[in-house]
């Protein structure tokens, strides 16, 4: 082995971490052993849209993987109801045990059986990891005890007595409940090695802030931003149009609690202005979608607030469009085309009747100018969003763990699309006077998102964050325009139509999928594009598998607002040592029934690719990094042996 002079400098630095032949050899052996372990399980989830309970359950059961492990271990040796109860105990240990305590006559016997069963599950899910990694995943409570029970469960009588003695003592000193909680949490942690959130945590559902809290406590997660996520990035940095959109969507779905309770946003001034402006207006077009969530009095107030912030939004968006000609969104300038005297609006040379013509704050001369009170309220909202500690904490985490796209283990992950032209080529997009396409376009979008959030003076970048939410060439949005005004004010459904990017026309072809994968340097035969954003309408016969198997559309369908359209609660994806499989979920009923009746989300599996030979760590991106480390350590070992570096 020839060691170059420049390599020798690096190896001398490396020798500080591994200062002897023995330590270097030990690390090589350790890394080679890790490379031979089975590949860890990756879990892909998208379009959660604030549905915390359903998301949390899918996270806890790993899209059915834990139930699968229980089936492998116990098969027909346990009744179905016993396996269901064991699974529920692992998902919700504290809550389920509290219920069992009120029903079970012999809790000592129940604890003994359950602890033995749950330890068998732990043994199986921990078998693909090193002892060191399992130890790091444990909390301090019971760490030593779990190690003893996990690695000393031999068949010899002495070992059996030893194990039984530990379990009996745990029960005798009334620590059975705490022990099961600890082991259950460890199983949940080990069953998923890496969690991928393929966009749209925010909007529609009531608890995106709870989802963010959950993700911040998760051991290994990455996020590919969706347009709804990037909207909240813009709102958090004080981009006014993003703030107006975020508030409008919360009001549209009766989710004021996200703003007021979740993030401490003060909506009282907005409510006051809404009553002042629309006290006598029914605001029928602005009734929230989920009316059953609020009483009649609140419904009336929310409708008026909804209309107030919508008009403010249209004004703010008009100003952005006018100061950014490269956005090419002049067709979204609508307020200046209103004819309120004749109750009409002109779009593309055609006149359409308005369903609502009461616009008390829109001036005929300057339709996009905010009134004094609108400016005052908006300034207060900007302060409120920027000073919300919880929101800023969540958005910084979103930026730290997130990106526009991700390459991982021969898969390309992004939320929306890669903008294509009518021939299927990569469309050039003008960003402030410079053209970008394909991979470079997504990288530029990623850069501008970060600049916009962290640089207070970069107004252009902040405008671009709004553009990514709804712009015609946005890879996160993937449509020609967002027709919010038309949906509120026009009856003609044709005016509501939003055309999808050419990407969605070509996504059914293998050639287009491979062209995109090649653009990002991915050429593996098992490579896939993994997308969210567009709900799969299963009830209409749509399939989540596109491009002759190269593109997987996993819009989770967690949002209850979409489930009538899709017919399911969407898809998740599991990628383990045996390959990939799509998991189709039925809607999550409710947490109370799930725990009390040991119900699980009903799911069905569809194999995407199956490997006869198990994938190992060496077949992954991390494996390639470890192999590189082994190569350098072997060079260091050679230097020690040849006396080129002194071994201590």
CSV table of C-alpha atoms in Angstrom, one decimal, residues 311 315 335-338 340 359-371 374:
chain,number,residue,atom,x,y,z
A,311,UNK,CA,-59.1,40.7,1.5
A,315,UNK,CA,-54.0,43.2,-1.4
A,335,UNK,CA,-58.9,43.4,-7.3
A,336,UNK,CA,-58.2,46.1,-10.0
A,337,UNK,CA,-60.6,44.2,-12.3
A,338,UNK,CA,-63.6,44.4,-10.0
A,340,UNK,CA,-68.6,46.5,-7.9
A,359,UNK,CA,-65.7,45.1,-0.4
A,360,UNK,CA,-65.7,48.0,2.1
A,361,UNK,CA,-61.9,48.3,2.3
A,362,UNK,CA,-61.1,48.0,-1.5
A,363,UNK,CA,-60.6,51.5,-3.0
A,364,UNK,CA,-61.6,51.9,-6.7
A,365,UNK,CA,-58.6,54.2,-7.3
A,366,UNK,CA,-56.0,52.1,-5.3
A,367,UNK,CA,-57.5,48.6,-4.8
A,368,UNK,CA,-54.3,47.1,-3.4
A,369,UNK,CA,-53.7,49.8,-0.8
A,370,UNK,CA,-54.2,48.7,2.8
A,371,UNK,CA,-56.4,50.9,5.0
A,374,UNK,CA,-55.5,47.0,8.1
